[in-house]
Structure formats: C-alpha cells, structure tokens
C-alpha cells in the first residue's frame, strides 16, 4: 500500500464581492487549491506529524475580486496531539506567491508565512466541534495580514466518509469578512 499515508484534495470557493464606488462587484468561483499531505508517523503514543504542499491555480475572476490572477505554492508541516478529551492541532509553513492582478491593479508577489492552531472536541460518537485560528503574513507587496477564526463541526456519516461545515470570520482587512465552508472527506 504505497499511498496509504497520502491524503489528496482540492477546494474551490464560491463568493461575492461588495466593493466601493467605481469598482465592479461580482459573484462566482474563487481560485482553485490542489493539495497533498503525507502522514510522517506517530511519535510517542499521541503525537502525529504530517508534511504537505498546496498549489493555487488562478481560476477566480480577478476583475471582481474573486481571484488574484497568480499561481502560488506552499509547503507546510502539521501536528496533532491527542489529549484525553480533545485533539490539539497546529500547522506552519511558507507560501510562494507569483505576481498577479486584482481589479486592474498589478500585484507584486512575495513569500508569506502562516501559522494555525486549533482544537477538535468530540461532542458525540459521530460529531466533533472544530475550532481554529490562523494568521498569514501579506502575500503581496503593500498587502495586509490575513487573520481569521473558524468554528464548525465534523460529522462522521460512515467509516469511509465525513461531512464538514464551518463558519470563518476575518479579523483583519487582509482576510475575507466571512466564509461558510462545506466539504466532504472520503476515505479510500
């Protein structure tokens, strides 16, 4: 089973922008992220470590603020620590951002760093609460830091699948005001 520890996925958002006078509003798909994560192993009895990467493909409409018209690539490390009544998570990494364009303004990409911490707290046998705080430095010259918090649930429908839903709130100008996230994870 050479890919037993490998996890792959993708995500795309659907959003809307409400800009100021003179800028176009828009609705539609955001940029596409494709990622892979490899489980490095369990250390001690309760600590798991993983490493991975993500590529951003500029599919969103940058003239309406739904994309940034730039490719990006990141590498990250993630850790999970099992406690008696919860799982504590953490991740950190770097993102390499290509030059882009949004609302007709050229963007000069730069390397950003990010850090996230979270918790998974079982509520019932099949349902867990998920909370996370994440901060990322500016991706482009003159940009803002992205700091957001998230709360949601993971609902294990079967041994092979999990439904996920969450709401995120941006705490800085560089983050979206709000997000609703929904997804399905399938185990093979």
PDB file of C-alpha atoms in Angstrom, residues 36-173:
ATOM      1  CA  UNK A  36      -1.369  16.703  -0.884  1.00  0.00           C
ATOM      2  CA  UNK A  37      -0.351  15.673   2.624  1.00  0.00           C
ATOM      3  CA  UNK A  38       1.799  12.734   3.743  1.00  0.00           C
ATOM      4  CA  UNK A  39       1.460  11.273   7.250  1.00  0.00           C
ATOM      5  CA  UNK A  40       5.037  11.034   8.526  1.00  0.00           C
ATOM      6  CA  UNK A  41       4.133   8.893  11.517  1.00  0.00           C
ATOM      7  CA  UNK A  42       3.083   8.765  15.135  1.00  0.00           C
ATOM      8  CA  UNK A  43       5.603   9.790  17.766  1.00  0.00           C
ATOM      9  CA  UNK A  44       5.142   8.654  21.312  1.00  0.00           C
ATOM     10  CA  UNK A  45       1.625   7.461  21.955  1.00  0.00           C
ATOM     11  CA  UNK A  46      -0.357  10.513  20.936  1.00  0.00           C
ATOM     12  CA  UNK A  47       1.534  12.861  18.570  1.00  0.00           C
ATOM     13  CA  UNK A  48       1.127  12.674  14.782  1.00  0.00           C
ATOM     14  CA  UNK A  49       3.180  14.612  12.232  1.00  0.00           C
ATOM     15  CA  UNK A  50       2.454  15.298   8.553  1.00  0.00           C
ATOM     16  CA  UNK A  51       4.047  17.325   5.744  1.00  0.00           C
ATOM     17  CA  UNK A  52       2.497  18.547   2.551  1.00  0.00           C
ATOM     18  CA  UNK A  53       2.160  21.025  -0.228  1.00  0.00           C
ATOM     19  CA  UNK A  54      -0.514  23.087  -1.960  1.00  0.00           C
ATOM     20  CA  UNK A  55      -0.724  24.717  -5.394  1.00  0.00           C
ATOM     21  CA  UNK A  56      -3.099  27.589  -6.141  1.00  0.00           C
ATOM     22  CA  UNK A  57      -4.405  27.815  -9.713  1.00  0.00           C
ATOM     23  CA  UNK A  58      -5.791  31.259 -10.692  1.00  0.00           C
ATOM     24  CA  UNK A  59      -9.337  30.301 -11.744  1.00  0.00           C
ATOM     25  CA  UNK A  60     -11.247  33.096  -9.947  1.00  0.00           C
ATOM     26  CA  UNK A  61     -12.433  36.295 -11.616  1.00  0.00           C
ATOM     27  CA  UNK A  62      -9.775  38.821 -10.617  1.00  0.00           C
ATOM     28  CA  UNK A  63     -11.740  41.727 -12.169  1.00  0.00           C
ATOM     29  CA  UNK A  64     -14.430  41.156  -9.497  1.00  0.00           C
ATOM     30  CA  UNK A  65     -12.075  40.411  -6.594  1.00  0.00           C
ATOM     31  CA  UNK A  66     -12.712  36.645  -6.572  1.00  0.00           C
ATOM     32  CA  UNK A  67      -9.195  35.689  -7.631  1.00  0.00           C
ATOM     33  CA  UNK A  68      -5.713  37.157  -7.662  1.00  0.00           C
ATOM     34  CA  UNK A  69      -4.587  36.096 -11.150  1.00  0.00           C
ATOM     35  CA  UNK A  70      -1.467  34.449  -9.719  1.00  0.00           C
ATOM     36  CA  UNK A  71      -0.142  30.981  -9.112  1.00  0.00           C
ATOM     37  CA  UNK A  72       1.027  30.108  -5.628  1.00  0.00           C
ATOM     38  CA  UNK A  73       2.753  27.154  -3.996  1.00  0.00           C
ATOM     39  CA  UNK A  74       3.208  26.322  -0.349  1.00  0.00           C
ATOM     40  CA  UNK A  75       4.852  23.774   1.864  1.00  0.00           C
ATOM     41  CA  UNK A  76       3.700  23.003   5.388  1.00  0.00           C
ATOM     42  CA  UNK A  77       4.134  20.856   8.472  1.00  0.00           C
ATOM     43  CA  UNK A  78       1.164  19.809  10.611  1.00  0.00           C
ATOM     44  CA  UNK A  79       0.975  18.238  14.056  1.00  0.00           C
ATOM     45  CA  UNK A  80      -1.838  16.653  16.092  1.00  0.00           C
ATOM     46  CA  UNK A  81      -1.611  15.994  19.813  1.00  0.00           C
ATOM     47  CA  UNK A  82      -4.272  13.750  21.317  1.00  0.00           C
ATOM     48  CA  UNK A  83      -5.399  14.715  24.793  1.00  0.00           C
ATOM     49  CA  UNK A  84      -7.907  12.932  26.999  1.00  0.00           C
ATOM     50  CA  UNK A  85     -10.938  14.929  25.764  1.00  0.00           C
ATOM     51  CA  UNK A  86      -9.696  16.765  22.672  1.00  0.00           C
ATOM     52  CA  UNK A  87      -7.151  16.882  19.883  1.00  0.00           C
ATOM     53  CA  UNK A  88      -4.929  19.961  19.602  1.00  0.00           C
ATOM     54  CA  UNK A  89      -3.697  20.805  16.092  1.00  0.00           C
ATOM     55  CA  UNK A  90      -1.057  23.087  14.661  1.00  0.00           C
ATOM     56  CA  UNK A  91       0.373  23.905  11.241  1.00  0.00           C
ATOM     57  CA  UNK A  92       3.010  26.223   9.881  1.00  0.00           C
ATOM     58  CA  UNK A  93       4.525  26.874   6.520  1.00  0.00           C
ATOM     59  CA  UNK A  94       5.534  29.212   3.731  1.00  0.00           C
ATOM     60  CA  UNK A  95       3.693  30.256   0.572  1.00  0.00           C
ATOM     61  CA  UNK A  96       5.487  31.428  -2.569  1.00  0.00           C
ATOM     62  CA  UNK A  97       3.229  33.867  -4.440  1.00  0.00           C
ATOM     63  CA  UNK A  98       3.565  34.790  -8.102  1.00  0.00           C
ATOM     64  CA  UNK A  99       2.826  38.318  -9.346  1.00  0.00           C
ATOM     65  CA  UNK A 100      -0.861  38.896 -10.018  1.00  0.00           C
ATOM     66  CA  UNK A 101      -3.587  41.415 -10.739  1.00  0.00           C
ATOM     67  CA  UNK A 102      -6.829  42.296  -8.954  1.00  0.00           C
ATOM     68  CA  UNK A 103      -9.330  44.979 -10.002  1.00  0.00           C
ATOM     69  CA  UNK A 104      -6.830  46.020 -12.708  1.00  0.00           C
ATOM     70  CA  UNK A 105      -4.078  46.708 -10.155  1.00  0.00           C
ATOM     71  CA  UNK A 106      -0.802  44.834 -10.581  1.00  0.00           C
ATOM     72  CA  UNK A 107       0.363  42.889  -7.525  1.00  0.00           C
ATOM     73  CA  UNK A 108       3.960  42.040  -6.728  1.00  0.00           C
ATOM     74  CA  UNK A 109       4.015  38.598  -5.100  1.00  0.00           C
ATOM     75  CA  UNK A 110       6.201  37.801  -2.139  1.00  0.00           C
ATOM     76  CA  UNK A 111       6.783  34.876   0.196  1.00  0.00           C
ATOM     77  CA  UNK A 112       4.326  34.734   3.073  1.00  0.00           C
ATOM     78  CA  UNK A 113       4.438  32.686   6.271  1.00  0.00           C
ATOM     79  CA  UNK A 114       1.478  31.204   8.116  1.00  0.00           C
ATOM     80  CA  UNK A 115       0.662  29.622  11.464  1.00  0.00           C
ATOM     81  CA  UNK A 116      -2.537  27.958  12.611  1.00  0.00           C
ATOM     82  CA  UNK A 117      -3.675  26.400  15.884  1.00  0.00           C
ATOM     83  CA  UNK A 118      -6.885  24.559  16.560  1.00  0.00           C
ATOM     84  CA  UNK A 119      -8.838  22.011  18.530  1.00  0.00           C
ATOM     85  CA  UNK A 120     -11.140  19.102  17.714  1.00  0.00           C
ATOM     86  CA  UNK A 121     -13.525  18.298  20.567  1.00  0.00           C
ATOM     87  CA  UNK A 122     -15.811  15.244  20.345  1.00  0.00           C
ATOM     88  CA  UNK A 123     -19.445  16.095  21.156  1.00  0.00           C
ATOM     89  CA  UNK A 124     -20.888  12.639  20.400  1.00  0.00           C
ATOM     90  CA  UNK A 125     -19.616   9.417  18.810  1.00  0.00           C
ATOM     91  CA  UNK A 126     -20.003  10.766  15.268  1.00  0.00           C
ATOM     92  CA  UNK A 127     -19.864  14.555  15.791  1.00  0.00           C
ATOM     93  CA  UNK A 128     -16.960  16.809  16.784  1.00  0.00           C
ATOM     94  CA  UNK A 129     -16.623  20.573  17.237  1.00  0.00           C
ATOM     95  CA  UNK A 130     -13.715  22.127  15.311  1.00  0.00           C
ATOM     96  CA  UNK A 131     -12.150  25.493  16.134  1.00  0.00           C
ATOM     97  CA  UNK A 132      -9.142  27.176  14.541  1.00  0.00           C
ATOM     98  CA  UNK A 133      -7.252  30.464  14.488  1.00  0.00           C
ATOM     99  CA  UNK A 134      -4.929  31.159  11.543  1.00  0.00           C
ATOM    100  CA  UNK A 135      -2.668  34.054  10.619  1.00  0.00           C
ATOM    101  CA  UNK A 136      -0.748  34.595   7.369  1.00  0.00           C
ATOM    102  CA  UNK A 137       1.557  37.486   6.521  1.00  0.00           C
ATOM    103  CA  UNK A 138       0.806  39.563   3.411  1.00  0.00           C
ATOM    104  CA  UNK A 139       1.050  37.647   0.114  1.00  0.00           C
ATOM    105  CA  UNK A 140       1.720  40.751  -1.986  1.00  0.00           C
ATOM    106  CA  UNK A 141       3.734  43.954  -1.532  1.00  0.00           C
ATOM    107  CA  UNK A 142       1.543  46.524   0.221  1.00  0.00           C
ATOM    108  CA  UNK A 143      -0.965  43.827   1.212  1.00  0.00           C
ATOM    109  CA  UNK A 144      -2.490  43.108   4.600  1.00  0.00           C
ATOM    110  CA  UNK A 145      -2.073  40.261   7.065  1.00  0.00           C
ATOM    111  CA  UNK A 146      -4.836  37.618   6.907  1.00  0.00           C
ATOM    112  CA  UNK A 147      -6.052  36.678  10.401  1.00  0.00           C
ATOM    113  CA  UNK A 148      -9.242  34.656  10.804  1.00  0.00           C
ATOM    114  CA  UNK A 149     -11.009  32.379  13.278  1.00  0.00           C
ATOM    115  CA  UNK A 150     -13.190  29.409  12.406  1.00  0.00           C
ATOM    116  CA  UNK A 151     -15.776  27.274  14.187  1.00  0.00           C
ATOM    117  CA  UNK A 152     -17.665  24.274  12.854  1.00  0.00           C
ATOM    118  CA  UNK A 153     -18.473  20.579  13.030  1.00  0.00           C
ATOM    119  CA  UNK A 154     -17.191  17.302  11.590  1.00  0.00           C
ATOM    120  CA  UNK A 155     -19.944  14.692  11.252  1.00  0.00           C
ATOM    121  CA  UNK A 156     -18.798  11.134  10.533  1.00  0.00           C
ATOM    122  CA  UNK A 157     -21.539   9.680   8.323  1.00  0.00           C
ATOM    123  CA  UNK A 158     -19.853   6.297   7.752  1.00  0.00           C
ATOM    124  CA  UNK A 159     -16.469   4.706   8.395  1.00  0.00           C
ATOM    125  CA  UNK A 160     -15.465   5.931   4.946  1.00  0.00           C
ATOM    126  CA  UNK A 161     -16.830   9.471   4.906  1.00  0.00           C
ATOM    127  CA  UNK A 162     -17.165  12.693   6.867  1.00  0.00           C
ATOM    128  CA  UNK A 163     -19.264  15.806   6.255  1.00  0.00           C
ATOM    129  CA  UNK A 164     -17.645  19.079   7.337  1.00  0.00           C
ATOM    130  CA  UNK A 165     -19.150  22.514   7.839  1.00  0.00           C
ATOM    131  CA  UNK A 166     -17.779  25.703   9.383  1.00  0.00           C
ATOM    132  CA  UNK A 167     -18.076  29.470   9.561  1.00  0.00           C
ATOM    133  CA  UNK A 168     -14.957  31.658   9.499  1.00  0.00           C
ATOM    134  CA  UNK A 169     -14.700  35.332  10.394  1.00  0.00           C
ATOM    135  CA  UNK A 170     -11.891  37.625   9.250  1.00  0.00           C
ATOM    136  CA  UNK A 171     -10.315  39.800  11.930  1.00  0.00           C
ATOM    137  CA  UNK A 172      -8.061  41.911   9.673  1.00  0.00           C
ATOM    138  CA  UNK A 173      -8.502  43.796   6.396  1.00  0.00           C
TER     139      UNK A 173
END
